[in-house]
PDB file of C-alpha atoms in Angstrom:
ATOM      1  CA  MET A   1      -2.387   4.804-117.681  1.00 56.00           C
ATOM      2  CA  ALA A   2      -6.042   3.918-117.959  1.00 66.00           C
ATOM      3  CA  VAL A   3      -7.531   0.573-117.002  1.00 71.00           C
ATOM      4  CA  HIS A   4      -9.653   0.473-120.123  1.00 69.00           C
ATOM      5  CA  SER A   5     -11.944  -2.484-119.455  1.00 88.00           C
ATOM      6  CA  ALA A   6     -12.376  -5.706-117.471  1.00 95.00           C
ATOM      7  CA  ILE A   7     -14.143  -8.845-118.680  1.00 96.00           C
ATOM      8  CA  VAL A   8     -14.633 -12.287-117.159  1.00 98.00           C
ATOM      9  CA  HIS A   9     -15.615 -15.564-118.762  1.00 98.00           C
ATOM     10  CA  VAL A  10     -17.893 -17.497-116.422  1.00 98.00           C
ATOM     11  CA  PRO A  11     -18.344 -21.200-117.307  1.00 97.00           C
ATOM     12  CA  GLU A  12     -21.969 -22.262-117.651  1.00 96.00           C
ATOM     13  CA  GLU A  13     -21.808 -25.308-115.382  1.00 97.00           C
ATOM     14  CA  ARG A  14     -22.579 -24.852-111.695  1.00 96.00           C
ATOM     15  CA  GLN A  15     -21.913 -27.245-108.834  1.00 97.00           C
ATOM     16  CA  SER A  16     -24.108 -26.723-105.801  1.00 97.00           C
ATOM     17  CA  VAL A  17     -22.664 -26.862-102.319  1.00 94.00           C
ATOM     18  CA  ALA A  18     -24.817 -29.941-101.658  1.00 95.00           C
ATOM     19  CA  ALA A  19     -23.328 -31.722-104.681  1.00 96.00           C
ATOM     20  CA  VAL A  20     -19.808 -30.857-103.514  1.00 96.00           C
ATOM     21  CA  GLU A  21     -20.473 -32.251-100.053  1.00 94.00           C
ATOM     22  CA  ASP A  22     -22.104 -35.408-101.436  1.00 94.00           C
ATOM     23  CA  ARG A  23     -19.084 -36.157-103.621  1.00 95.00           C
ATOM     24  CA  PHE A  24     -16.722 -35.592-100.706  1.00 93.00           C
ATOM     25  CA  ARG A  25     -18.665 -38.015 -98.516  1.00 91.00           C
ATOM     26  CA  ALA A  26     -18.715 -40.643-101.259  1.00 92.00           C
ATOM     27  CA  SER A  27     -14.958 -40.311-101.813  1.00 93.00           C
ATOM     28  CA  SER A  28     -14.073 -40.157 -98.099  1.00 91.00           C
ATOM     29  CA  PRO A  29     -16.105 -42.926 -96.425  1.00 90.00           C
ATOM     30  CA  GLY A  30     -15.906 -42.874 -92.659  1.00 85.00           C
ATOM     31  CA  ILE A  31     -15.005 -39.164 -92.557  1.00 87.00           C
ATOM     32  CA  PRO A  32     -17.821 -37.176 -90.911  1.00 84.00           C
ATOM     33  CA  MET A  33     -19.068 -34.055 -92.674  1.00 83.00           C
ATOM     34  CA  SER A  34     -22.167 -32.235 -91.492  1.00 84.00           C
ATOM     35  CA  ARG A  35     -24.590 -31.206 -94.232  1.00 88.00           C
ATOM     36  CA  GLY A  36     -24.274 -27.532 -95.075  1.00 90.00           C
ATOM     37  CA  VAL A  37     -20.811 -27.171 -93.508  1.00 90.00           C
ATOM     38  CA  LEU A  38     -19.304 -25.431 -96.558  1.00 91.00           C
ATOM     39  CA  GLN A  39     -22.055 -22.828 -96.609  1.00 94.00           C
ATOM     40  CA  HIS A  40     -21.931 -22.388 -92.841  1.00 93.00           C
ATOM     41  CA  MET A  41     -18.143 -22.059 -92.625  1.00 93.00           C
ATOM     42  CA  TYR A  42     -17.336 -20.256 -95.862  1.00 95.00           C
ATOM     43  CA  GLY A  43     -20.603 -18.863 -97.248  1.00 96.00           C
ATOM     44  CA  LEU A  44     -20.528 -20.994-100.393  1.00 96.00           C
ATOM     45  CA  ALA A  45     -23.786 -21.588-102.283  1.00 97.00           C
ATOM     46  CA  GLN A  46     -22.417 -22.871-105.601  1.00 97.00           C
ATOM     47  CA  ARG A  47     -19.275 -22.769-107.688  1.00 97.00           C
ATOM     48  CA  THR A  48     -18.483 -22.447-111.380  1.00 98.00           C
ATOM     49  CA  VAL A  49     -16.985 -25.443-113.192  1.00 98.00           C
ATOM     50  CA  ALA A  50     -15.229 -25.351-116.567  1.00 98.00           C
ATOM     51  CA  PRO A  51     -15.795 -28.062-119.195  1.00 97.00           C
ATOM     52  CA  PRO A  52     -13.277 -30.883-118.670  1.00 95.00           C
ATOM     53  CA  GLU A  53     -11.721 -30.419-122.109  1.00 96.00           C
ATOM     54  CA  GLU A  54     -10.926 -26.728-121.561  1.00 97.00           C
ATOM     55  CA  GLN A  55      -7.516 -25.625-120.301  1.00 97.00           C
ATOM     56  CA  PRO A  56      -6.687 -22.365-118.472  1.00 97.00           C
ATOM     57  CA  SER A  57      -5.670 -20.795-121.797  1.00 98.00           C
ATOM     58  CA  ASP A  58      -9.145 -21.492-123.224  1.00 98.00           C
ATOM     59  CA  LEU A  59     -10.869 -19.611-120.400  1.00 98.00           C
ATOM     60  CA  ALA A  60      -8.414 -16.713-120.716  1.00 98.00           C
ATOM     61  CA  VAL A  61      -8.975 -16.590-124.489  1.00 98.00           C
ATOM     62  CA  HIS A  62     -12.765 -16.509-124.083  1.00 98.00           C
ATOM     63  CA  ALA A  63     -12.490 -13.473-121.788  1.00 98.00           C
ATOM     64  CA  ALA A  64      -9.818 -11.716-123.853  1.00 98.00           C
ATOM     65  CA  ARG A  65     -11.637 -12.191-127.156  1.00 98.00           C
ATOM     66  CA  THR A  66     -14.806 -10.663-125.693  1.00 98.00           C
ATOM     67  CA  LEU A  67     -12.800  -7.741-124.309  1.00 97.00           C
ATOM     68  CA  LEU A  68     -11.080  -7.066-127.642  1.00 97.00           C
ATOM     69  CA  ASP A  69     -14.421  -7.213-129.474  1.00 97.00           C
ATOM     70  CA  GLU A  70     -16.238  -4.947-127.021  1.00 95.00           C
ATOM     71  CA  THR A  71     -13.459  -2.336-126.956  1.00 94.00           C
ATOM     72  CA  GLY A  72     -12.817  -2.449-130.708  1.00 95.00           C
ATOM     73  CA  THR A  73      -9.193  -3.392-130.095  1.00 96.00           C
ATOM     74  CA  ARG A  74      -7.525  -5.181-133.008  1.00 96.00           C
ATOM     75  CA  PRO A  75      -4.887  -7.873-132.406  1.00 96.00           C
ATOM     76  CA  GLY A  76      -2.256  -5.587-133.875  1.00 96.00           C
ATOM     77  CA  ASP A  77      -3.111  -2.881-131.317  1.00 97.00           C
ATOM     78  CA  VAL A  78      -1.905  -5.030-128.384  1.00 98.00           C
ATOM     79  CA  ASP A  79       1.777  -4.432-127.586  1.00 98.00           C
ATOM     80  CA  LEU A  80       2.209  -6.949-124.759  1.00 98.00           C
ATOM     81  CA  LEU A  81       0.212  -9.835-123.317  1.00 98.00           C
ATOM     82  CA  LEU A  82       0.622 -11.039-119.740  1.00 98.00           C
ATOM     83  CA  TYR A  83      -0.820 -14.254-118.307  1.00 98.00           C
ATOM     84  CA  ALA A  84      -1.191 -14.106-114.514  1.00 98.00           C
ATOM     85  CA  GLY A  85      -3.002 -17.312-113.551  1.00 98.00           C
ATOM     86  CA  ILE A  86      -1.909 -19.685-110.818  1.00 96.00           C
ATOM     87  CA  LEU A  87      -2.664 -22.688-113.020  1.00 95.00           C
ATOM     88  CA  ALA A  88      -1.107 -23.057-116.456  1.00 95.00           C
ATOM     89  CA  ASP A  89      -1.544 -25.305-119.483  1.00 95.00           C
ATOM     90  CA  MET A  90       2.008 -26.624-119.167  1.00 90.00           C
ATOM     91  CA  GLU A  91       5.396 -25.943-117.609  1.00 88.00           C
ATOM     92  CA  GLU A  92       6.881 -24.850-120.942  1.00 91.00           C
ATOM     93  CA  PRO A  93       6.233 -22.705-122.866  1.00 95.00           C
ATOM     94  CA  ALA A  94       4.536 -19.832-121.050  1.00 97.00           C
ATOM     95  CA  THR A  95       0.751 -20.111-121.194  1.00 98.00           C
ATOM     96  CA  ALA A  96       0.774 -16.531-122.467  1.00 98.00           C
ATOM     97  CA  HIS A  97       2.027 -17.907-125.812  1.00 98.00           C
ATOM     98  CA  VAL A  98      -0.974 -20.241-126.081  1.00 98.00           C
ATOM     99  CA  VAL A  99      -3.369 -17.380-125.315  1.00 98.00           C
ATOM    100  CA  ALA A 100      -1.657 -15.032-127.791  1.00 98.00           C
ATOM    101  CA  ALA A 101      -1.661 -17.638-130.562  1.00 98.00           C
ATOM    102  CA  GLU A 102      -5.391 -18.266-130.165  1.00 98.00           C
ATOM    103  CA  LEU A 103      -6.057 -14.521-130.257  1.00 98.00           C
ATOM    104  CA  GLY A 104      -3.846 -13.991-133.301  1.00 98.00           C
ATOM    105  CA  LEU A 105      -1.452 -11.657-131.491  1.00 98.00           C
ATOM    106  CA  GLY A 106       2.125 -11.101-132.637  1.00 96.00           C
ATOM    107  CA  CYS A 107       3.325  -9.108-129.643  1.00 98.00           C
ATOM    108  CA  PRO A 108       5.752 -10.106-126.863  1.00 98.00           C
ATOM    109  CA  VAL A 109       4.261 -12.167-124.033  1.00 98.00           C
ATOM    110  CA  PHE A 110       5.198 -13.618-120.670  1.00 98.00           C
ATOM    111  CA  ASP A 111       3.671 -15.314-117.640  1.00 98.00           C
ATOM    112  CA  LEU A 112       3.587 -13.611-114.247  1.00 97.00           C
ATOM    113  CA  LYS A 113       2.677 -15.562-111.121  1.00 96.00           C
ATOM    114  CA  ASN A 114       2.095 -14.606-107.485  1.00 97.00           C
ATOM    115  CA  ALA A 115      -0.741 -16.783-106.184  1.00 96.00           C
ATOM    116  CA  CYS A 116      -4.059 -14.881-105.999  1.00 97.00           C
ATOM    117  CA  ASN A 117      -2.313 -11.515-106.415  1.00 97.00           C
ATOM    118  CA  GLY A 118      -1.160 -12.341-109.946  1.00 98.00           C
ATOM    119  CA  VAL A 119      -3.538  -9.949-111.727  1.00 98.00           C
ATOM    120  CA  LEU A 120      -2.810  -7.068-109.338  1.00 98.00           C
ATOM    121  CA  ASN A 121       0.928  -7.578-109.827  1.00 98.00           C
ATOM    122  CA  ALA A 122       0.359  -7.726-113.585  1.00 98.00           C
ATOM    123  CA  LEU A 123      -1.416  -4.354-113.418  1.00 97.00           C
ATOM    124  CA  GLU A 124       1.583  -2.965-111.531  1.00 96.00           C
ATOM    125  CA  VAL A 125       3.977  -4.307-114.184  1.00 97.00           C
ATOM    126  CA  ALA A 126       1.797  -3.088-117.064  1.00 97.00           C
ATOM    127  CA  ASP A 127       1.611   0.384-115.518  1.00 95.00           C
ATOM    128  CA  ALA A 128       5.389   0.556-115.074  1.00 95.00           C
ATOM    129  CA  LEU A 129       6.128  -0.606-118.633  1.00 96.00           C
ATOM    130  CA  ILE A 130       3.645   1.835-120.134  1.00 95.00           C
ATOM    131  CA  ARG A 131       4.983   4.705-118.044  1.00 93.00           C
ATOM    132  CA  GLY A 132       8.494   3.792-119.167  1.00 94.00           C
ATOM    133  CA  GLY A 133       7.455   4.103-122.803  1.00 94.00           C
ATOM    134  CA  GLN A 134       8.040   0.437-123.633  1.00 96.00           C
ATOM    135  CA  TYR A 135       4.424  -0.310-124.593  1.00 97.00           C
ATOM    136  CA  ARG A 136       1.145   1.528-125.093  1.00 96.00           C
ATOM    137  CA  ARG A 137      -1.427  -1.281-124.698  1.00 96.00           C
ATOM    138  CA  VAL A 138      -0.986  -4.239-122.367  1.00 98.00           C
ATOM    139  CA  LEU A 139      -3.525  -7.057-122.217  1.00 98.00           C
ATOM    140  CA  VAL A 140      -3.576  -8.784-118.817  1.00 98.00           C
ATOM    141  CA  THR A 141      -5.165 -12.247-118.867  1.00 98.00           C
ATOM    142  CA  SER A 142      -5.743 -14.913-116.252  1.00 98.00           C
ATOM    143  CA  ALA A 143      -7.660 -18.138-115.720  1.00 98.00           C
ATOM    144  CA  GLU A 144      -8.133 -20.854-113.144  1.00 97.00           C
ATOM    145  CA  VAL A 145      -9.516 -24.390-113.302  1.00 96.00           C
ATOM    146  CA  SER A 146      -9.112 -24.813-109.555  1.00 94.00           C
ATOM    147  CA  THR A 147     -12.057 -27.188-109.149  1.00 95.00           C
ATOM    148  CA  ARG A 148      -9.767 -29.874-110.613  1.00 93.00           C
ATOM    149  CA  GLU A 149      -7.533 -29.493-107.557  1.00 90.00           C
ATOM    150  CA  SER A 150     -10.383 -30.244-105.137  1.00 92.00           C
ATOM    151  CA  ARG A 151      -9.331 -32.734-102.501  1.00 91.00           C
ATOM    152  CA  TRP A 152     -12.125 -35.282-102.517  1.00 93.00           C
ATOM    153  CA  SER A 153     -10.433 -38.117-100.664  1.00 91.00           C
ATOM    154  CA  VAL A 154      -9.303 -37.711 -97.050  1.00 87.00           C
ATOM    155  CA  ALA A 155      -8.244 -40.652 -94.878  1.00 86.00           C
ATOM    156  CA  ASP A 156      -7.532 -38.855 -91.603  1.00 86.00           C
ATOM    157  CA  PRO A 157     -10.252 -36.757 -89.888  1.00 84.00           C
ATOM    158  CA  GLY A 158      -7.488 -34.405 -88.777  1.00 82.00           C
ATOM    159  CA  GLU A 159      -6.881 -33.451 -92.425  1.00 82.00           C
ATOM    160  CA  VAL A 160     -10.459 -32.397 -93.154  1.00 85.00           C
ATOM    161  CA  LEU A 161     -10.101 -28.726 -92.227  1.00 83.00           C
ATOM    162  CA  ASN A 162      -7.064 -28.291 -94.487  1.00 81.00           C
ATOM    163  CA  ALA A 163      -8.959 -29.935 -97.359  1.00 85.00           C
ATOM    164  CA  LEU A 164     -12.289 -28.077 -97.103  1.00 88.00           C
ATOM    165  CA  LEU A 165     -11.160 -24.823 -98.719  1.00 89.00           C
ATOM    166  CA  SER A 166     -10.108 -26.738-101.828  1.00 92.00           C
ATOM    167  CA  LEU A 167     -13.786 -27.668-102.229  1.00 94.00           C
ATOM    168  CA  SER A 168     -14.843 -24.014-102.437  1.00 94.00           C
ATOM    169  CA  THR A 169     -12.758 -22.990-105.466  1.00 96.00           C
ATOM    170  CA  GLY A 170     -14.285 -21.956-108.796  1.00 97.00           C
ATOM    171  CA  ASP A 171     -13.214 -21.873-112.453  1.00 98.00           C
ATOM    172  CA  MET A 172     -13.098 -18.665-114.494  1.00 98.00           C
ATOM    173  CA  GLY A 173     -11.145 -16.639-117.051  1.00 98.00           C
ATOM    174  CA  SER A 174     -10.532 -12.898-117.088  1.00 98.00           C
ATOM    175  CA  ALA A 175      -8.959 -10.110-119.101  1.00 98.00           C
ATOM    176  CA  VAL A 176      -8.079  -6.495-118.307  1.00 97.00           C
ATOM    177  CA  LEU A 177      -6.803  -3.951-120.817  1.00 97.00           C
ATOM    178  CA  VAL A 178      -4.352  -1.282-119.650  1.00 96.00           C
ATOM    179  CA  ALA A 179      -3.539   1.498-122.098  1.00 95.00           C
ATOM    180  CA  ALA A 180      -1.561   4.723-122.235  1.00 94.00           C
ATOM    181  CA  SER A 181      -3.785   7.740-121.676  1.00 88.00           C
ATOM    182  CA  ASP A 182      -3.555  11.495-121.211  1.00 83.00           C
ATOM    183  CA  ARG A 183      -5.820  11.318-118.167  1.00 79.00           C
ATOM    184  CA  PRO A 184      -4.773   9.745-114.860  1.00 73.00           C
ATOM    185  CA  GLY A 185      -5.547   6.027-114.667  1.00 88.00           C
ATOM    186  CA  ILE A 186      -3.532   3.902-112.274  1.00 93.00           C
ATOM    187  CA  LEU A 187      -2.598   6.386-109.565  1.00 94.00           C
ATOM    188  CA  GLY A 188      -0.319   4.085-107.623  1.00 94.00           C
ATOM    189  CA  SER A 189       0.335   0.603-106.285  1.00 95.00           C
ATOM    190  CA  ARG A 190       2.133  -0.906-103.302  1.00 96.00           C
ATOM    191  CA  PHE A 191       2.945  -4.527-102.476  1.00 96.00           C
ATOM    192  CA  PHE A 192       4.286  -6.301 -99.390  1.00 95.00           C
ATOM    193  CA  ALA A 193       5.354  -9.847 -98.509  1.00 94.00           C
ATOM    194  CA  ASN A 194       5.824 -12.080 -95.475  1.00 93.00           C
ATOM    195  CA  SER A 195       7.542 -14.907 -97.319  1.00 93.00           C
ATOM    196  CA  TRP A 196       8.103 -16.819 -94.098  1.00 91.00           C
ATOM    197  CA  GLY A 197       4.412 -17.761 -94.316  1.00 91.00           C
ATOM    198  CA  TRP A 198       4.628 -19.629 -97.636  1.00 89.00           C
ATOM    199  CA  GLU A 199       3.792 -23.056 -96.131  1.00 88.00           C
ATOM    200  CA  ALA A 200       0.275 -22.001 -95.044  1.00 88.00           C
ATOM    201  CA  ALA A 201      -1.267 -22.712 -98.474  1.00 87.00           C
ATOM    202  CA  THR A 202       0.458 -24.934-101.019  1.00 83.00           C
ATOM    203  CA  LEU A 203      -0.189 -26.798-104.269  1.00 81.00           C
ATOM    204  CA  PRO A 204       2.961 -28.807-105.102  1.00 77.00           C
ATOM    205  CA  ASN A 205       4.242 -28.916-108.656  1.00 73.00           C
ATOM    206  CA  PRO A 206       3.677 -32.430-110.081  1.00 65.00           C
ATOM    207  CA  TYR A 207       7.092 -32.397-111.775  1.00 63.00           C
ATOM    208  CA  ALA A 208       8.722 -31.904-108.394  1.00 62.00           C
ATOM    209  CA  ASN A 209       6.918 -34.994-107.109  1.00 59.00           C
ATOM    210  CA  HIS A 210       7.820 -37.506-109.810  1.00 54.00           C
ATOM    211  CA  ARG A 211       4.790 -36.600-111.908  1.00 53.00           C
ATOM    212  CA  ARG A 212       2.290 -37.036-109.090  1.00 56.00           C
ATOM    213  CA  MET A 213      -0.278 -34.275-108.890  1.00 54.00           C
ATOM    214  CA  GLY A 214       0.051 -32.541-105.553  1.00 64.00           C
ATOM    215  CA  GLN A 215      -2.874 -31.781-103.272  1.00 68.00           C
ATOM    216  CA  LEU A 216      -4.099 -28.329-102.360  1.00 76.00           C
ATOM    217  CA  GLU A 217      -3.490 -27.825 -98.647  1.00 76.00           C
ATOM    218  CA  ILE A 218      -4.686 -24.689 -96.850  1.00 81.00           C
ATOM    219  CA  ASP A 219      -4.266 -24.095 -93.140  1.00 80.00           C
ATOM    220  CA  SER A 220      -6.740 -21.234 -92.642  1.00 83.00           C
ATOM    221  CA  ALA A 221      -5.493 -20.088 -89.237  1.00 87.00           C
ATOM    222  CA  ARG A 222      -1.865 -20.242 -90.336  1.00 88.00           C
ATOM    223  CA  LEU A 223      -2.701 -18.381 -93.546  1.00 87.00           C
ATOM    224  CA  VAL A 224      -4.431 -15.525 -91.704  1.00 85.00           C
ATOM    225  CA  ALA A 225      -1.491 -15.348 -89.282  1.00 90.00           C
ATOM    226  CA  SER A 226       0.946 -15.075 -92.197  1.00 91.00           C
ATOM    227  CA  PHE A 227      -0.440 -11.611 -92.983  1.00 90.00           C
ATOM    228  CA  ASP A 228       0.931 -10.285 -89.687  1.00 92.00           C
ATOM    229  CA  GLY A 229       1.755  -6.583 -89.959  1.00 93.00           C
ATOM    230  CA  MET A 230       0.451  -6.232 -93.509  1.00 90.00           C
ATOM    231  CA  PRO A 231      -2.937  -4.564 -92.818  1.00 91.00           C
ATOM    232  CA  ALA A 232      -1.231  -1.499 -91.336  1.00 94.00           C
ATOM    233  CA  LYS A 233       1.177  -1.367 -94.286  1.00 95.00           C
ATOM    234  CA  VAL A 234      -1.690  -1.570 -96.774  1.00 94.00           C
ATOM    235  CA  ARG A 235      -3.655   1.174 -95.027  1.00 94.00           C
ATOM    236  CA  GLY A 236      -0.517   3.297 -94.926  1.00 95.00           C
ATOM    237  CA  ALA A 237       0.068   2.655 -98.623  1.00 95.00           C
ATOM    238  CA  VAL A 238      -3.354   4.073 -99.489  1.00 95.00           C
ATOM    239  CA  GLY A 239      -2.374   7.302 -97.740  1.00 94.00           C
ATOM    240  CA  ASP A 240       1.019   7.307 -99.474  1.00 95.00           C
ATOM    241  CA  ILE A 241      -0.751   7.162-102.826  1.00 95.00           C
ATOM    242  CA  GLY A 242      -2.632  10.293-101.761  1.00 95.00           C
ATOM    243  CA  VAL A 243      -6.173   9.064-101.173  1.00 95.00           C
ATOM    244  CA  SER A 244      -8.299   7.726 -98.323  1.00 95.00           C
ATOM    245  CA  VAL A 245     -10.517   4.629 -98.222  1.00 95.00           C
ATOM    246  CA  ASP A 246     -13.597   6.844 -97.762  1.00 95.00           C
ATOM    247  CA  GLU A 247     -12.955   8.423-101.177  1.00 96.00           C
ATOM    248  CA  PHE A 248     -13.280   5.170-103.125  1.00 97.00           C
ATOM    249  CA  ASP A 249     -16.348   4.847-105.311  1.00 97.00           C
ATOM    250  CA  LEU A 250     -15.654   1.123-105.597  1.00 97.00           C
ATOM    251  CA  VAL A 251     -13.629  -1.171-103.349  1.00 97.00           C
ATOM    252  CA  CYS A 252     -12.558  -4.604-104.580  1.00 97.00           C
ATOM    253  CA  VAL A 253     -11.133  -7.096-102.083  1.00 97.00           C
ATOM    254  CA  HIS A 254      -9.881 -10.606-102.748  1.00 97.00           C
ATOM    255  CA  GLN A 255     -12.597 -13.068-101.717  1.00 97.00           C
ATOM    256  CA  PRO A 256     -11.447 -16.631-100.863  1.00 95.00           C
ATOM    257  CA  SER A 257     -14.450 -16.988 -98.526  1.00 95.00           C
ATOM    258  CA  VAL A 258     -17.115 -14.823 -96.912  1.00 96.00           C
ATOM    259  CA  PRO A 259     -15.423 -14.801 -93.472  1.00 94.00           C
ATOM    260  CA  PHE A 260     -12.031 -13.926 -94.967  1.00 94.00           C
ATOM    261  CA  THR A 261     -13.641 -11.137 -96.993  1.00 96.00           C
ATOM    262  CA  ARG A 262     -14.946  -9.634 -93.749  1.00 95.00           C
ATOM    263  CA  ILE A 263     -11.496  -9.962 -92.181  1.00 94.00           C
ATOM    264  CA  ALA A 264      -9.864  -8.305 -95.202  1.00 95.00           C
ATOM    265  CA  CYS A 265     -12.394  -5.474 -95.133  1.00 96.00           C
ATOM    266  CA  GLY A 266     -11.479  -4.909 -91.490  1.00 95.00           C
ATOM    267  CA  TRP A 267      -7.820  -4.851 -92.392  1.00 95.00           C
ATOM    268  CA  VAL A 268      -8.469  -2.309 -95.141  1.00 94.00           C
ATOM    269  CA  GLY A 269     -10.849  -0.249 -93.020  1.00 94.00           C
ATOM    270  CA  VAL A 270     -13.901  -0.523 -95.236  1.00 94.00           C
ATOM    271  CA  ASP A 271     -17.470  -1.606 -94.456  1.00 94.00           C
ATOM    272  CA  PRO A 272     -18.080  -5.067 -96.030  1.00 94.00           C
ATOM    273  CA  ASP A 273     -21.387  -3.765 -97.416  1.00 92.00           C
ATOM    274  CA  ARG A 274     -19.380  -1.562 -99.808  1.00 94.00           C
ATOM    275  CA  VAL A 275     -17.823  -4.636-101.451  1.00 96.00           C
ATOM    276  CA  LEU A 276     -19.665  -6.570-104.168  1.00 97.00           C
ATOM    277  CA  ALA A 277     -19.950 -10.137-102.851  1.00 97.00           C
ATOM    278  CA  THR A 278     -18.831 -12.599-105.536  1.00 97.00           C
ATOM    279  CA  PHE A 279     -17.744 -15.648-103.530  1.00 97.00           C
ATOM    280  CA  PRO A 280     -21.144 -17.226-102.661  1.00 97.00           C
ATOM    281  CA  ALA A 281     -22.236 -17.666-106.301  1.00 97.00           C
ATOM    282  CA  HIS A 282     -18.841 -18.462-107.858  1.00 98.00           C
ATOM    283  CA  GLY A 283     -16.505 -19.800-105.175  1.00 97.00           C
ATOM    284  CA  ASN A 284     -12.913 -18.692-104.770  1.00 97.00           C
ATOM    285  CA  VAL A 285     -11.876 -17.876-108.330  1.00 98.00           C
ATOM    286  CA  ALA A 286      -8.386 -16.869-107.158  1.00 97.00           C
ATOM    287  CA  THR A 287      -6.669 -14.450-109.574  1.00 98.00           C
ATOM    288  CA  ASN A 288     -10.005 -13.699-111.243  1.00 98.00           C
ATOM    289  CA  THR A 289     -11.609 -12.306-108.083  1.00 97.00           C
ATOM    290  CA  ILE A 290     -10.678  -8.655-108.654  1.00 98.00           C
ATOM    291  CA  PRO A 291     -11.558  -8.685-112.394  1.00 98.00           C
ATOM    292  CA  LEU A 292     -14.866 -10.373-111.501  1.00 98.00           C
ATOM    293  CA  GLN A 293     -15.740  -7.556-109.103  1.00 98.00           C
ATOM    294  CA  LEU A 294     -14.787  -4.938-111.703  1.00 97.00           C
ATOM    295  CA  ALA A 295     -16.850  -6.648-114.411  1.00 97.00           C
ATOM    296  CA  THR A 296     -19.809  -7.097-112.043  1.00 97.00           C
ATOM    297  CA  ALA A 297     -19.675  -3.442-111.060  1.00 97.00           C
ATOM    298  CA  LEU A 298     -19.524  -2.363-114.711  1.00 95.00           C
ATOM    299  CA  GLY A 299     -22.521  -4.533-115.576  1.00 95.00           C
ATOM    300  CA  ALA A 300     -24.528  -3.208-112.640  1.00 95.00           C
ATOM    301  CA  GLY A 301     -23.727   0.449-113.322  1.00 94.00           C
ATOM    302  CA  ARG A 302     -21.703   0.628-110.104  1.00 95.00           C
ATOM    303  CA  LEU A 303     -18.515   1.620-111.954  1.00 95.00           C
ATOM    304  CA  ARG A 304     -18.409   4.640-114.244  1.00 94.00           C
ATOM    305  CA  PRO A 305     -15.708   6.714-115.947  1.00 92.00           C
ATOM    306  CA  GLY A 306     -13.985   8.938-113.420  1.00 93.00           C
ATOM    307  CA  ASP A 307     -14.736   6.715-110.419  1.00 95.00           C
ATOM    308  CA  LEU A 308     -11.961   6.130-107.898  1.00 96.00           C
ATOM    309  CA  VAL A 309     -11.293   2.409-107.416  1.00 97.00           C
ATOM    310  CA  GLY A 310      -9.286   0.652-104.706  1.00 97.00           C
ATOM    311  CA  MET A 311      -8.230  -2.948-105.416  1.00 98.00           C
ATOM    312  CA  PHE A 312      -6.858  -4.909-102.453  1.00 98.00           C
ATOM    313  CA  GLY A 313      -5.227  -8.298-102.684  1.00 97.00           C
ATOM    314  CA  PHE A 314      -4.222 -10.767 -99.983  1.00 96.00           C
ATOM    315  CA  ALA A 315      -2.589 -13.936-101.262  1.00 95.00           C
ATOM    316  CA  SER A 316      -0.770 -16.984 -99.961  1.00 91.00           C
ATOM    317  CA  GLY A 317       2.968 -16.592 -99.773  1.00 88.00           C
ATOM    318  CA  ALA A 318       2.030 -14.369 -98.040  1.00 93.00           C
ATOM    319  CA  SER A 319       1.635 -11.157-100.007  1.00 96.00           C
ATOM    320  CA  ALA A 320      -0.623  -8.142 -99.867  1.00 97.00           C
ATOM    321  CA  GLY A 321      -1.074  -5.231-102.203  1.00 96.00           C
ATOM    322  CA  VAL A 322      -3.208  -2.337-103.304  1.00 97.00           C
ATOM    323  CA  VAL A 323      -3.746  -0.769-106.716  1.00 97.00           C
ATOM    324  CA  VAL A 324      -5.578   2.555-106.904  1.00 97.00           C
ATOM    325  CA  CYS A 325      -6.951   3.774-110.211  1.00 95.00           C
ATOM    326  CA  ARG A 326      -9.222   6.427-111.661  1.00 95.00           C
ATOM    327  CA  TRP A 327     -11.529   4.516-114.018  1.00 92.00           C
TER     328      TRP A 327
END
């Protein structure tokens, strides 16, 4: 199963870290925030912001339409569409239907969600379904408009740390095409979970709160602790798949911040300099982080046919996973 291509749609609007901090101060009077704290703590320079009228499906469609055009894939060639974003247009129906309708697809669709690991899990599912003979071409799509969940107003200084990470998110859409192939593509995948850690990072469903939009809460220390035992499992999984980290031509690691990226690289056993840094210029684009690194590498000539790629995800829940593929 070949991962045929990866495309991201990056909104044109940018919000500088200074603008983010200024809005927070204006919305949270009396709450101290040092200038430059978001860049100092998380490495953020600016983040991408989608137009207010665009929904997650719109961003996913932009990316998917470009991918179909660039690969010469007709709508009728797609056998299954998956939508793997954290945020959705609505509770019902699946956002995948909205994406498929806009693209003119007539294939089966469904949503798949697992926090920031959604796309990696979707690749695992696509690989399994193609290997089982159910489908030949699976289009994986995702999108986030996470800047709309930014927590601008804080009344208690003790809540500031849990609110700051919500100010470093970014909006983006992505699409990855997985297709049956005679040559090796996805060589293997492994996923793990410490579900006892689910409370470390939450965004409540508004329908579960009497139609009040919940607030994104992230306890950084608790979130890191929720990955207890997973780094060793992930490193072991790479060996189980039959490769070593040193063999990878490209390593992609989920990037919710610069410090966490360094921590994740340590967990994986890879030098951070081998990872294409995407967080500073885009923010935490959640499920789009891995596709963004793939697309960036393709555009820079860092990813070529035959290259061995390791994709590592660490998401709230907590879950961790690795997908290894021969591009």
